[in-house]
Amino acid sequence: KAEGTGMNSFENAVNATYLIVRCGKQRYGIPLKNVVHVIPVQKIRKAPELPAYVLGKTIHEGASVPVIDLRLRMNVEAAPFDDDTCIVILHVQGENAGLLVDSSEDIRELTKKDKGPEEVSGSGLILCNYLKEGVEIAVLDVKKAIEM
């Protein structure tokens, strides 16, 4: 159960607002409460001894922030950057991290009536799936997604 709420993870994931991002054909919901900024891709410095899905670090508002490629984190082949590729700067449990995504699409609210298929994939990084306006969106567990 989510701490102090009396709700389990799925109950905590619905009736909330999400930034919808795309990686390949898959759309992911990132809790808006964790989103600090969405920025264009900028210089990413390689950093030694980090998992392969961590591209390196970038500077955001004067601080060094690790950048995690969501494609690689979800075991999907990397893709070249284009004009839509961006970094979602997240703040999770006192830490900042950047999540590289193919694009940032829009902001949507999830409700229980939008609950989608039960199958949950993504190496334990998905809290739940839902279907909104014919589009399947996997709600990302941001805490697990940015773990290094």
Short mmCIF file of C-alpha atoms in Angstrom, two decimals:
data_model
loop_
_atom_site.label_atom_id
_atom_site.label_comp_id
_atom_site.label_asym_id
_atom_site.label_seq_id
_atom_site.Cartn_x
_atom_site.Cartn_y
_atom_site.Cartn_z
CA LYS A 1 0.00 0.00 0.00
CA ALA A 2 1.06 3.57 -0.62
CA GLU A 3 2.43 5.03 2.61
CA GLY A 4 -0.16 6.69 4.79
CA THR A 5 -2.91 6.62 2.14
CA GLY A 6 -4.61 3.28 2.74
CA MET A 7 -4.51 2.80 -1.05
CA ASN A 8 -2.58 0.28 -3.10
CA SER A 9 -0.35 1.37 -6.00
CA PHE A 10 -3.10 1.12 -8.63
CA GLU A 11 -5.59 3.09 -6.55
CA ASN A 12 -2.90 5.69 -6.05
CA ALA A 13 -2.23 5.73 -9.83
CA VAL A 14 -5.80 6.54 -10.91
CA ASN A 15 -7.65 9.81 -10.60
CA ALA A 16 -4.36 11.63 -11.07
CA THR A 17 -2.81 13.76 -13.81
CA TYR A 18 -0.04 12.42 -16.04
CA LEU A 19 2.38 13.72 -18.63
CA ILE A 20 2.07 11.38 -21.61
CA VAL A 21 5.34 10.59 -23.37
CA ARG A 22 6.17 8.29 -26.25
CA CYS A 23 9.01 5.82 -26.76
CA GLY A 24 8.65 3.97 -30.04
CA LYS A 25 5.00 2.96 -30.38
CA GLN A 26 4.40 2.79 -26.61
CA ARG A 27 2.97 5.64 -24.60
CA TYR A 28 3.82 6.08 -20.93
CA GLY A 29 2.16 8.13 -18.22
CA ILE A 30 4.49 9.99 -15.85
CA PRO A 31 2.87 11.44 -12.71
CA LEU A 32 2.72 15.19 -13.26
CA LYS A 33 3.54 15.74 -9.59
CA ASN A 34 7.07 14.40 -10.33
CA VAL A 35 7.68 16.46 -13.49
CA VAL A 36 9.89 19.52 -13.03
CA HIS A 37 10.53 20.50 -16.69
CA VAL A 38 10.49 19.10 -20.20
CA ILE A 39 13.61 20.31 -22.01
CA PRO A 40 15.16 19.76 -25.44
CA VAL A 41 18.06 17.32 -25.61
CA GLN A 42 21.26 19.07 -24.64
CA LYS A 43 24.84 18.00 -24.10
CA ILE A 44 25.05 14.75 -22.13
CA ARG A 45 28.43 13.99 -20.58
CA LYS A 46 29.35 10.32 -20.31
CA ALA A 47 29.78 9.12 -16.75
CA PRO A 48 31.76 5.98 -15.89
CA GLU A 49 30.44 2.91 -14.10
CA LEU A 50 26.75 3.55 -14.64
CA PRO A 51 24.20 1.07 -16.05
CA ALA A 52 23.95 1.01 -19.87
CA TYR A 53 20.55 2.75 -19.81
CA VAL A 54 22.10 5.82 -18.14
CA LEU A 55 23.43 7.94 -21.01
CA GLY A 56 25.42 10.20 -18.70
CA LYS A 57 24.76 13.51 -16.99
CA THR A 58 23.54 16.90 -18.09
CA ILE A 59 23.38 20.25 -16.34
CA HIS A 60 19.93 21.49 -15.38
CA GLU A 61 19.58 24.73 -13.44
CA GLY A 62 23.20 24.51 -12.32
CA ALA A 63 23.02 20.92 -11.04
CA SER A 64 24.36 17.72 -12.58
CA VAL A 65 21.44 15.40 -13.42
CA PRO A 66 21.69 11.77 -14.62
CA VAL A 67 19.92 11.13 -17.94
CA ILE A 68 18.21 7.76 -18.35
CA ASP A 69 17.13 6.59 -21.82
CA LEU A 70 13.60 5.23 -21.33
CA ARG A 71 13.95 3.07 -24.45
CA LEU A 72 17.02 1.31 -23.04
CA ARG A 73 15.44 1.14 -19.56
CA MET A 74 12.46 -0.68 -21.09
CA ASN A 75 14.76 -3.00 -23.09
CA VAL A 76 13.83 -1.42 -26.43
CA GLU A 77 16.43 -0.63 -29.07
CA ALA A 78 17.85 2.90 -28.92
CA ALA A 79 16.84 5.34 -31.65
CA PRO A 80 18.54 8.41 -33.09
CA PHE A 81 17.47 11.74 -31.60
CA ASP A 82 15.18 13.98 -33.65
CA ASP A 83 13.46 17.34 -33.14
CA ASP A 84 10.84 15.75 -30.84
CA THR A 85 13.31 13.93 -28.58
CA CYS A 86 13.34 15.53 -25.15
CA ILE A 87 14.39 15.07 -21.55
CA VAL A 88 11.75 15.02 -18.82
CA ILE A 89 13.36 16.33 -15.63
CA LEU A 90 11.83 14.48 -12.68
CA HIS A 91 11.95 15.07 -8.94
CA VAL A 92 11.44 11.81 -7.05
CA GLN A 93 12.07 11.39 -3.32
CA GLY A 94 14.43 14.35 -3.08
CA GLU A 95 16.46 13.44 -6.18
CA ASN A 96 16.41 14.85 -9.72
CA ALA A 97 16.89 12.75 -12.84
CA GLY A 98 16.24 13.18 -16.53
CA LEU A 99 14.27 10.67 -18.60
CA LEU A 100 15.05 10.75 -22.32
CA VAL A 101 11.91 10.08 -24.37
CA ASP A 102 11.02 10.19 -28.08
CA SER A 103 8.45 12.91 -27.48
CA SER A 104 6.23 14.57 -24.92
CA GLU A 105 2.62 14.45 -26.10
CA ASP A 106 0.11 15.91 -23.67
CA ILE A 107 -1.32 15.90 -20.16
CA ARG A 108 -4.21 13.60 -19.24
CA GLU A 109 -6.16 12.66 -16.16
CA LEU A 110 -6.67 8.95 -15.44
CA THR A 111 -9.76 7.60 -13.77
CA LYS A 112 -10.82 4.12 -12.69
CA LYS A 113 -13.15 3.88 -15.68
CA ASP A 114 -10.10 4.17 -17.97
CA LYS A 115 -8.42 1.10 -16.45
CA GLY A 116 -7.08 -0.98 -19.30
CA PRO A 117 -5.77 -4.49 -19.82
CA GLU A 118 -4.50 -6.34 -16.76
CA GLU A 119 -1.26 -7.49 -18.36
CA VAL A 120 1.57 -5.43 -16.96
CA SER A 121 4.99 -5.65 -18.59
CA GLY A 122 8.16 -3.58 -18.56
CA SER A 123 10.44 -5.32 -16.07
CA GLY A 124 8.38 -4.23 -13.07
CA LEU A 125 8.55 -0.56 -14.13
CA ILE A 126 4.84 -0.30 -14.96
CA LEU A 127 2.25 0.33 -12.22
CA CYS A 128 -0.78 -0.30 -14.44
CA ASN A 129 -2.17 0.13 -17.93
CA TYR A 130 -5.15 2.16 -18.96
CA LEU A 131 -7.06 2.94 -22.10
CA LYS A 132 -8.02 6.57 -22.75
CA GLU A 133 -9.67 7.69 -26.00
CA GLY A 134 -8.52 4.49 -27.72
CA VAL A 135 -4.88 4.91 -26.71
CA GLU A 136 -3.17 2.43 -24.37
CA ILE A 137 -0.93 4.14 -21.83
CA ALA A 138 1.35 2.37 -19.36
CA VAL A 139 1.74 4.24 -16.07
CA LEU A 140 5.44 4.37 -15.23
CA ASP A 141 6.76 3.72 -11.73
CA VAL A 142 9.13 6.69 -11.79
CA LYS A 143 10.93 5.68 -8.63
CA LYS A 144 11.96 2.34 -10.19
CA ALA A 145 12.54 3.85 -13.65
CA ILE A 146 15.25 6.21 -12.39
CA GLU A 147 16.98 3.72 -10.07
CA MET A 148 20.61 3.20 -10.93
#
